PDB file of C-alpha atoms in Angstrom:
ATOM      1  CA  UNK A 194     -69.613  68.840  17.724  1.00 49.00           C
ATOM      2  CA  UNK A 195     -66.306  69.119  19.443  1.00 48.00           C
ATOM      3  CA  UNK A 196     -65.739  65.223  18.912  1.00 47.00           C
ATOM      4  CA  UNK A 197     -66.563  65.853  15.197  1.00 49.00           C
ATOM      5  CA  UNK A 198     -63.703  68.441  14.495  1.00 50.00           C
ATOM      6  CA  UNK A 199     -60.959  66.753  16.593  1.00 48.00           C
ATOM      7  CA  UNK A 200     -61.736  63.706  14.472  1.00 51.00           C
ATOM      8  CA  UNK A 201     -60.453  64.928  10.830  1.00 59.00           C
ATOM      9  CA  UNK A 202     -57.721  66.941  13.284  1.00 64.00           C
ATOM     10  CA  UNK A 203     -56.338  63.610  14.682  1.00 54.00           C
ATOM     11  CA  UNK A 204     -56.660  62.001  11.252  1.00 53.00           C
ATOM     12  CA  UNK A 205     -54.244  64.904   9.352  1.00 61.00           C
ATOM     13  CA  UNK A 206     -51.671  64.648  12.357  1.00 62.00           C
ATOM     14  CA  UNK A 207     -51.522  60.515  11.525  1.00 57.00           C
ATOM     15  CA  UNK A 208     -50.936  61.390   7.975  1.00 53.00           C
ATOM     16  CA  UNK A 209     -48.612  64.226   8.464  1.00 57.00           C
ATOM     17  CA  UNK A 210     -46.302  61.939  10.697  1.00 58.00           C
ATOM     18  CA  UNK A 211     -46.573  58.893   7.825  1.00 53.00           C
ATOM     19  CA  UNK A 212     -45.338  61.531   4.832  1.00 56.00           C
ATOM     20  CA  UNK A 213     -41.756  61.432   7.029  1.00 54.00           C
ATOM     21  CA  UNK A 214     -41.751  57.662   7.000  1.00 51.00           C
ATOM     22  CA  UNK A 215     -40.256  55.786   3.993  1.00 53.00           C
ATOM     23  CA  UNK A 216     -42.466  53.530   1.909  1.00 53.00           C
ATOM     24  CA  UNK A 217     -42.439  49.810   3.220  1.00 55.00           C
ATOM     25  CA  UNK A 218     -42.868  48.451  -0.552  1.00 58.00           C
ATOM     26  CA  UNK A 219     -39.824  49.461  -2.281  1.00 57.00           C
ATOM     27  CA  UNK A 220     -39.853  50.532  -6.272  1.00 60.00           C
ATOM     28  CA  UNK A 221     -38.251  48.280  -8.364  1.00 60.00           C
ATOM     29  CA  UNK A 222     -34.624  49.289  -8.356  1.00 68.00           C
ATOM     30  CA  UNK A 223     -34.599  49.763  -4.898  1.00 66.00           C
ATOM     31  CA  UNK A 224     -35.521  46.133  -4.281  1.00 63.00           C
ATOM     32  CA  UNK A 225     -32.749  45.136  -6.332  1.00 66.00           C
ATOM     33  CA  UNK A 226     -30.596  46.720  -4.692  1.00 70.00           C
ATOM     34  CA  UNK A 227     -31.938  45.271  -1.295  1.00 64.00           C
ATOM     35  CA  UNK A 228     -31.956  41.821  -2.741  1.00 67.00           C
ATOM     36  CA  UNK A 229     -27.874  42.069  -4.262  1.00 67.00           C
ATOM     37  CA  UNK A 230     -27.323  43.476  -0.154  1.00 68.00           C
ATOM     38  CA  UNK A 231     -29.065  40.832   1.388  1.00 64.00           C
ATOM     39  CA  UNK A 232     -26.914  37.880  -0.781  1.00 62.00           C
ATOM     40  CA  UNK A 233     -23.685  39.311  -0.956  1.00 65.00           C
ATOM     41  CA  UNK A 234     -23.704  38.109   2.779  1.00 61.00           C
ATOM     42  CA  UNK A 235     -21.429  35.563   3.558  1.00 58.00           C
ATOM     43  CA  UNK A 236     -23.329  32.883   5.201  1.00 52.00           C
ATOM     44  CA  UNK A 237     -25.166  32.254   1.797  1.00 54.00           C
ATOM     45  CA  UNK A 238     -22.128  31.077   0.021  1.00 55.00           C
ATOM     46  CA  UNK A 239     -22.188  28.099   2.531  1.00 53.00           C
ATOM     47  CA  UNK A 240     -25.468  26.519   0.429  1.00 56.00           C
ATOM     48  CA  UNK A 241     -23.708  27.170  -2.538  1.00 62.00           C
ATOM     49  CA  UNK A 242     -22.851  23.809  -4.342  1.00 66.00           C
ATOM     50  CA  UNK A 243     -19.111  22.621  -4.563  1.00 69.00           C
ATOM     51  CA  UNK A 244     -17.730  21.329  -8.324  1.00 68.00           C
ATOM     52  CA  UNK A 245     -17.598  18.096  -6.871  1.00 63.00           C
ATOM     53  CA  UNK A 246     -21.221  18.042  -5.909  1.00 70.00           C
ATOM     54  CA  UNK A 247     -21.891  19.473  -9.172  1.00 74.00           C
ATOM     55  CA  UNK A 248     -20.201  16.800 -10.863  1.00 71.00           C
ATOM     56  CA  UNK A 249     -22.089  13.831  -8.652  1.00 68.00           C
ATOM     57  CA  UNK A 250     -25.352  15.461  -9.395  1.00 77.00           C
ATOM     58  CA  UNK A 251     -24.473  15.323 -13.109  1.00 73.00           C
ATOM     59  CA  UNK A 252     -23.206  11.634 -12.906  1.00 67.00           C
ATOM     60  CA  UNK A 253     -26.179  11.055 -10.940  1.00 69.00           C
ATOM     61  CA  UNK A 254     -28.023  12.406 -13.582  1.00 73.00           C
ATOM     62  CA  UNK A 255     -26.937  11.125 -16.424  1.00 67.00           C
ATOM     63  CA  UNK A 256     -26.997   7.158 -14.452  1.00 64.00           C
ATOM     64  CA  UNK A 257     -30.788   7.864 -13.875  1.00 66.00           C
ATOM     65  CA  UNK A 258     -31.708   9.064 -17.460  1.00 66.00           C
ATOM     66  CA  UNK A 259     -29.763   5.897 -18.822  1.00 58.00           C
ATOM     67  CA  UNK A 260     -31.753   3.632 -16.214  1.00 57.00           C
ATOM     68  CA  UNK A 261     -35.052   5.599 -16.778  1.00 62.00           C
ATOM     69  CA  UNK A 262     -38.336   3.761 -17.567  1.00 56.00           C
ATOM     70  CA  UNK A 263     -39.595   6.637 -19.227  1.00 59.00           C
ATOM     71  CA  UNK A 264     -37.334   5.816 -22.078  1.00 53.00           C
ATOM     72  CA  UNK A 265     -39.608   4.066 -24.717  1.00 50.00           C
ATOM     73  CA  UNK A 266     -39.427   1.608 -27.368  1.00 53.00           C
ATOM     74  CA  UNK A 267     -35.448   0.251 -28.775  1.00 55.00           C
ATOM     75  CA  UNK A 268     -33.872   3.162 -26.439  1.00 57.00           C
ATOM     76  CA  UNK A 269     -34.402   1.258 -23.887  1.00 56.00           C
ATOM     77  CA  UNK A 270     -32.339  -1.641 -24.655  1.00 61.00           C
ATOM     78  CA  UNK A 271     -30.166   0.491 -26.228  1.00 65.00           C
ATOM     79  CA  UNK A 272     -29.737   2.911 -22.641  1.00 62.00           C
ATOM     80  CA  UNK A 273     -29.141  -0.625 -21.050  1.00 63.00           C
ATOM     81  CA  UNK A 274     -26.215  -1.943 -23.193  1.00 66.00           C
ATOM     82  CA  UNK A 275     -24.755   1.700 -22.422  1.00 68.00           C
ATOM     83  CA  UNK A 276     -25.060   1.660 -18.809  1.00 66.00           C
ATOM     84  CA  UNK A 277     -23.702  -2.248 -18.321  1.00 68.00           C
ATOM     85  CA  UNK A 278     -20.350  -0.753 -20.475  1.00 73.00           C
ATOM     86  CA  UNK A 279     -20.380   2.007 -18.402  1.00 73.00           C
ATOM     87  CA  UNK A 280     -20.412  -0.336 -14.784  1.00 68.00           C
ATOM     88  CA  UNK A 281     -18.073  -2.491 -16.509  1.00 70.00           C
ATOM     89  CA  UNK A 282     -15.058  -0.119 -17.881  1.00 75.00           C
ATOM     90  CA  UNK A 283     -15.618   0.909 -13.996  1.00 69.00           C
ATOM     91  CA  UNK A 284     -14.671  -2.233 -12.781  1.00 73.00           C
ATOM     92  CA  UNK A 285     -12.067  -2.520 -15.219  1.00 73.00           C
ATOM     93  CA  UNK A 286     -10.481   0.724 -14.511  1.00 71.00           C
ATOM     94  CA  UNK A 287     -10.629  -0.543 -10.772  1.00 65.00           C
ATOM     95  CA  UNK A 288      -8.779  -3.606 -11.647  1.00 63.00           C
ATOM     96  CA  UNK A 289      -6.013  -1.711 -14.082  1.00 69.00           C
ATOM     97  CA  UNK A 290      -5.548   0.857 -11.000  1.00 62.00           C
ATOM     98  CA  UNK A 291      -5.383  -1.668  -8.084  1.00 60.00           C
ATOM     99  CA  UNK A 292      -4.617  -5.063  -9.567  1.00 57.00           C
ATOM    100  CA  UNK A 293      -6.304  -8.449  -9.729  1.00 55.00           C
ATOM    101  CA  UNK A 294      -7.444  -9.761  -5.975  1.00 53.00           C
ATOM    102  CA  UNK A 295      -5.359 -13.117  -6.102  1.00 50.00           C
ATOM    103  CA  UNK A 296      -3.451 -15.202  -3.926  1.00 43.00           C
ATOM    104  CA  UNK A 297       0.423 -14.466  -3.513  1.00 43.00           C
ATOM    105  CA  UNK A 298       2.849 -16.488  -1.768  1.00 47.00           C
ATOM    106  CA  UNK A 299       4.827 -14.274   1.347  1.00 48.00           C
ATOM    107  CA  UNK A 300       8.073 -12.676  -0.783  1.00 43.00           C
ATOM    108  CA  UNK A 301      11.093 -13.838   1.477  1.00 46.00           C
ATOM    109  CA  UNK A 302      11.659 -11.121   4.578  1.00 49.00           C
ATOM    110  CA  UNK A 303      14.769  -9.399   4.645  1.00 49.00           C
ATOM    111  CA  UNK A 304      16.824 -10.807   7.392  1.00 53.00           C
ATOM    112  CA  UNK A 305      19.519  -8.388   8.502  1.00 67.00           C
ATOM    113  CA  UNK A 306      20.434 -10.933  10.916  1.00 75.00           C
ATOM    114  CA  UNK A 307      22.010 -14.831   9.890  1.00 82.00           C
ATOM    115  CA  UNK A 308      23.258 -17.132  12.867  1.00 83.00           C
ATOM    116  CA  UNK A 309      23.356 -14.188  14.980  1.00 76.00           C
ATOM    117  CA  UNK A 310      25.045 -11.486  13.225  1.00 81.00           C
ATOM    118  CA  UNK A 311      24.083  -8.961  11.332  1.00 83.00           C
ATOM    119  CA  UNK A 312      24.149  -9.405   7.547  1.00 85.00           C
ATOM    120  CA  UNK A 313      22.805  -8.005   4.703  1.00 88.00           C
ATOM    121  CA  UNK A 314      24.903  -8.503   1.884  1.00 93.00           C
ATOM    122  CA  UNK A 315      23.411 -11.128  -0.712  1.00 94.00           C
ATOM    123  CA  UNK A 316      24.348 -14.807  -1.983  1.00 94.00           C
ATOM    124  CA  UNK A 317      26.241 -13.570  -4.476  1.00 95.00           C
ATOM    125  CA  UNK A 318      27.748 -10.639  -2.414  1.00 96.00           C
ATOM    126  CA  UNK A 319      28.871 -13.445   0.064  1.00 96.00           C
ATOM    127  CA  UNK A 320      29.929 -16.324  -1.955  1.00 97.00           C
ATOM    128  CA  UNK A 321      32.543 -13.375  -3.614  1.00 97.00           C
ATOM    129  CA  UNK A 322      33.793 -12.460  -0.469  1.00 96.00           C
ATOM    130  CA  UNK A 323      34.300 -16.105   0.595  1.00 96.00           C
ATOM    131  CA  UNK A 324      36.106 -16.630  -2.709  1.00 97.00           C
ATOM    132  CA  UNK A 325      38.405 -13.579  -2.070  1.00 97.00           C
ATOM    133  CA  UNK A 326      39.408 -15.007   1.272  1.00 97.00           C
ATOM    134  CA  UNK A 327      40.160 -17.818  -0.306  1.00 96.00           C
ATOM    135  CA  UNK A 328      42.592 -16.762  -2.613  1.00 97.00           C
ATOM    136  CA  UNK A 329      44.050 -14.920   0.265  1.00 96.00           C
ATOM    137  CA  UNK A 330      44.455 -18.016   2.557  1.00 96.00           C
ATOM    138  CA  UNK A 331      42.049 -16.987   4.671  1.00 96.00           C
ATOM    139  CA  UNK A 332      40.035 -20.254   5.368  1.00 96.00           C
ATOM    140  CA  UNK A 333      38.740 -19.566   8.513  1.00 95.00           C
ATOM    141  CA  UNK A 334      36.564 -16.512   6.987  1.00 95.00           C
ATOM    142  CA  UNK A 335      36.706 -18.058   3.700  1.00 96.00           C
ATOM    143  CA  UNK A 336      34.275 -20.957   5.405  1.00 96.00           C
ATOM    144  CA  UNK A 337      31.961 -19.083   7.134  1.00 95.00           C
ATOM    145  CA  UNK A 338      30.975 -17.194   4.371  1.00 96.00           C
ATOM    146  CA  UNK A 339      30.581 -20.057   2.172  1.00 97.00           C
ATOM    147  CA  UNK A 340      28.088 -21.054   4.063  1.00 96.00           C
ATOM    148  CA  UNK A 341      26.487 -17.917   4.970  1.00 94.00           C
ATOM    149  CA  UNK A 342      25.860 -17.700   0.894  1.00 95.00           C
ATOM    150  CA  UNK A 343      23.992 -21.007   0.994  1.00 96.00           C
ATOM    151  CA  UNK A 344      21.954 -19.729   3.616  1.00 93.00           C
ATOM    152  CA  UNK A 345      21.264 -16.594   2.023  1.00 93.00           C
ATOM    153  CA  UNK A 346      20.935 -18.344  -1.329  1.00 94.00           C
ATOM    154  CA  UNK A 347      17.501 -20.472   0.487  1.00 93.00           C
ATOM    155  CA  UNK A 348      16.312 -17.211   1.914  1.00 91.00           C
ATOM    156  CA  UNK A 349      16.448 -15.167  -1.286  1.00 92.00           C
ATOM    157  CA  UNK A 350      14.688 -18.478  -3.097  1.00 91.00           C
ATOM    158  CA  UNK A 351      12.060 -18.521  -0.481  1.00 89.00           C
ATOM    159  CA  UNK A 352      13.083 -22.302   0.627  1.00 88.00           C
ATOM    160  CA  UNK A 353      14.376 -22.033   3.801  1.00 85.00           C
ATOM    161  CA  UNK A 354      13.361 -19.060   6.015  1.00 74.00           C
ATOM    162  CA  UNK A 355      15.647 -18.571   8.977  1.00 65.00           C
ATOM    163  CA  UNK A 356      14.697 -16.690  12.124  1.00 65.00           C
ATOM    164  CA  UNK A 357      16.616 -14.292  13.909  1.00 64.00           C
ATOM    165  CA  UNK A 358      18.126 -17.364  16.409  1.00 75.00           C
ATOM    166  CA  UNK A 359      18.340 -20.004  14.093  1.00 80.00           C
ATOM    167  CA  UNK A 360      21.448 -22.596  14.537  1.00 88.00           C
ATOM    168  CA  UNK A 361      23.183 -24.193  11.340  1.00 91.00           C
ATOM    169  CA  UNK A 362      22.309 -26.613  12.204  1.00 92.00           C
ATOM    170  CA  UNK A 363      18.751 -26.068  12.677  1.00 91.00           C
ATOM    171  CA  UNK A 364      18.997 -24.290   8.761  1.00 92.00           C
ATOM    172  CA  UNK A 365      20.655 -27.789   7.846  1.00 94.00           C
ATOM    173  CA  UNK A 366      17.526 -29.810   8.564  1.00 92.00           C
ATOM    174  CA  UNK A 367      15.195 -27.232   7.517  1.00 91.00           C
ATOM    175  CA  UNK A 368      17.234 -26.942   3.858  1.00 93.00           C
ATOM    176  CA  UNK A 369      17.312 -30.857   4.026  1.00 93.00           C
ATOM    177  CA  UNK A 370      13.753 -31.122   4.037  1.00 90.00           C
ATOM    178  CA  UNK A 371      13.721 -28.855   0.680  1.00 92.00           C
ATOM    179  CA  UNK A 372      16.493 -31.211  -0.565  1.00 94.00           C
ATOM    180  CA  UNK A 373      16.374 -34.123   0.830  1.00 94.00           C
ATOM    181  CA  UNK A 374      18.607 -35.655  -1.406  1.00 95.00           C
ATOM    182  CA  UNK A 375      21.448 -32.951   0.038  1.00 95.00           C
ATOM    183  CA  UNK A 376      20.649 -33.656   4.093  1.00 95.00           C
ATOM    184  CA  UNK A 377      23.680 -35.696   4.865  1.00 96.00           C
ATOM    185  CA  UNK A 378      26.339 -33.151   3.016  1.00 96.00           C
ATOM    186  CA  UNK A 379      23.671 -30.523   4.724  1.00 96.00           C
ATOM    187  CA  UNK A 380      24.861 -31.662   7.309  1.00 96.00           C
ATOM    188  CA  UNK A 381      28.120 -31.435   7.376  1.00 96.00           C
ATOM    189  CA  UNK A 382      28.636 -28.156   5.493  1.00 96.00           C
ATOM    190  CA  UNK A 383      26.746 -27.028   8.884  1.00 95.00           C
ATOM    191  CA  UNK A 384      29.301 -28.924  10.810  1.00 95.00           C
ATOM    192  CA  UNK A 385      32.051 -27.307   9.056  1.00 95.00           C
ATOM    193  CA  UNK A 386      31.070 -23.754   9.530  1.00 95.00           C
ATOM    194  CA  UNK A 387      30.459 -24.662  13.273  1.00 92.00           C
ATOM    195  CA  UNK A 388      33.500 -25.827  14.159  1.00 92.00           C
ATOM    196  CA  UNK A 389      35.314 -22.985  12.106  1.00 93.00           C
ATOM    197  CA  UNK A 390      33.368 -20.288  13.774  1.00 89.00           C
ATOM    198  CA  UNK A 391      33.521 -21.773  17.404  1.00 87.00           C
ATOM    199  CA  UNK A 392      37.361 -22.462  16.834  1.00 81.00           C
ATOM    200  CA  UNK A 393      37.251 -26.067  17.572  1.00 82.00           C
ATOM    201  CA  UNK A 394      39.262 -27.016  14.549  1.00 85.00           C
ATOM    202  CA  UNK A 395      41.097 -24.298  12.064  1.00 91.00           C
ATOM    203  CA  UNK A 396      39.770 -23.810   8.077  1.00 91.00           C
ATOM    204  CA  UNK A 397      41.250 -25.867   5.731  1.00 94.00           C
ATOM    205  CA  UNK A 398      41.156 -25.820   2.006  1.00 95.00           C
ATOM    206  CA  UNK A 399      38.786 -29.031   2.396  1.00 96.00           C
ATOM    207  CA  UNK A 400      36.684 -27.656   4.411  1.00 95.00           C
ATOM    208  CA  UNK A 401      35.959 -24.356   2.180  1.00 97.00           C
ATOM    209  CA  UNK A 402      35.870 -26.744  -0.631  1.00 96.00           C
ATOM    210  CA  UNK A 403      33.126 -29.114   0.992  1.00 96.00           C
ATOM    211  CA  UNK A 404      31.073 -26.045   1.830  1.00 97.00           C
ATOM    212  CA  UNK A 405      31.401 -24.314  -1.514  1.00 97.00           C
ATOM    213  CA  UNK A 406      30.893 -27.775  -3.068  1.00 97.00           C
ATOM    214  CA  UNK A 407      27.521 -27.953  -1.447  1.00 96.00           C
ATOM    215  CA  UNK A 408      26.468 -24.796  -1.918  1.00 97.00           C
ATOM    216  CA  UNK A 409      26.802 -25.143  -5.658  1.00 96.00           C
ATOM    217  CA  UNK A 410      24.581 -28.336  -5.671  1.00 96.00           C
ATOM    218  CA  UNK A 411      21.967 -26.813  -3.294  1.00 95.00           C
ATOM    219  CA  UNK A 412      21.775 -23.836  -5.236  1.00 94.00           C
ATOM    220  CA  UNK A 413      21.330 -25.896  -8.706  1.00 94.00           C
ATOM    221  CA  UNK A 414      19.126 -28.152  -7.388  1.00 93.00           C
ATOM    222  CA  UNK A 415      14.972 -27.962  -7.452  1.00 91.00           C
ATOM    223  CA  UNK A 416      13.310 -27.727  -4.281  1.00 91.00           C
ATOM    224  CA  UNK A 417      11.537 -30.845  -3.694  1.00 83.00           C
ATOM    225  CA  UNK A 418       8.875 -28.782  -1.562  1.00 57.00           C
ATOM    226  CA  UNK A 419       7.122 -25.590  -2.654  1.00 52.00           C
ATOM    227  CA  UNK A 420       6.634 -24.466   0.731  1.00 45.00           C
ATOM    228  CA  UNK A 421       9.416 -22.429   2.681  1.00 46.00           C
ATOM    229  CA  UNK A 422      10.558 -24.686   5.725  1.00 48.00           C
ATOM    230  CA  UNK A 423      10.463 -22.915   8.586  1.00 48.00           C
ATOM    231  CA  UNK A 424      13.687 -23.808  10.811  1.00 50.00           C
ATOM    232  CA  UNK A 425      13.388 -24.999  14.240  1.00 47.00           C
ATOM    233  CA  UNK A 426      16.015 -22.576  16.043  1.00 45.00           C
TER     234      UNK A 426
END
């Protein structure tokens, strides 16, 4: 009997204590509001798609539904003929942006440096200068510069490429095998600007006028070979 009444007893106290606890299946504003909480946390905005993948998915897309098999009777063809001009203006695009692939020759280096001294005015810049000393008097420098213009005039052409330590005359046989119908007065424009620059005989109007004479020629003459000679230093 005593078991029987403590029963129903125990059973009220259970209930009593559950009316203070809050309901575990929330109404449906309140789960709203537990849902907006629960996203507005910041580690969900790192699954949210970027516009860039949002733009791949839609190319993606829209290359599938072209390429589809589900597309039935002339759309099919049709969907083809769009999707080849669609690769092709791709590749087309490609080659307006970055050019045709195709072989180039090597543009002519820039060589700061000519017989061992720094240079870097051009042909023209040089055969000027030459010509200035010249009217001055000034054969010695009148000379060398002569024939530092022919030189430069090869390099700029891309006939003759000469390395840092090239000689004249090592440039003279290099230019001769360009034009070979120019090696002997090659030859001796070299020989000229030698013996001017080393001081073993002085500049003379001759001398100017042989080199000036031969850089003219050289410099209206066709190459005989396409290649650029390399000079043997």
């Amino acid at each position: 009997m005593g078991l029987t009444t403590a029963v129903p007893e125990f059973v009220r106290e259970i209930v009593h204590r559950a009316d203070g606890v809050p309901p575990l299946t929330p109404d449906g504003e309140e789960g709203r509001d537990w849902a907006e909480r629960e996203l507005s946390d910041p580690v969900y905005d790192i699954a949210e798609p970027t516009p860039f993948d949002r733009i791949a998915r839609a190319i993606g897309d829209f290359i599938a539904s072209l390429l589809s098999p589900e597309v039935s009777g002339g759309w099919a063809s049709a969907f083809a003929v769009v999707a080849a001009v669609v690769v092709v203006g791709v590749i087309v695009a490609a080659f307006l942006v970055w050019g045709l692939p195709r072989a180039t020759r090597r543009a002519p280096r820039s060589a700061p440096l000519l017989f061992g001294e720094s240079e870097h005015r051009s042909a023209s810049e040089l055969r000027a200068a030459a010509a200035a000393h010249a009217r001055a008097g000034e054969w010695e420098p009148a000379v060398v510069l002569r024939f530092r213009a022919l030189a430069r005039g090869c390099l700029e052409r891309g006939v003759v490429d000469p390395p840092p330590g090239a000689t004249v005359h090592g440039f003279a046989r290099a230019a001769a095998g360009a034009f070979p119908q120019h090696a002997a007065r090659l030859e001796e424009a070299a020989a000229a600007f030698d013996d001017v620059r080393y001081l073993r005989r002085p500049g003379t109007p001759e001398l100017y006028r042989l080199v000036a004479e031969v850089d003219d020629v050289v410099a209206s003459s066709r190459p005989a070979a396409r290649e650029r000679q390399e000079v043997a230093s």
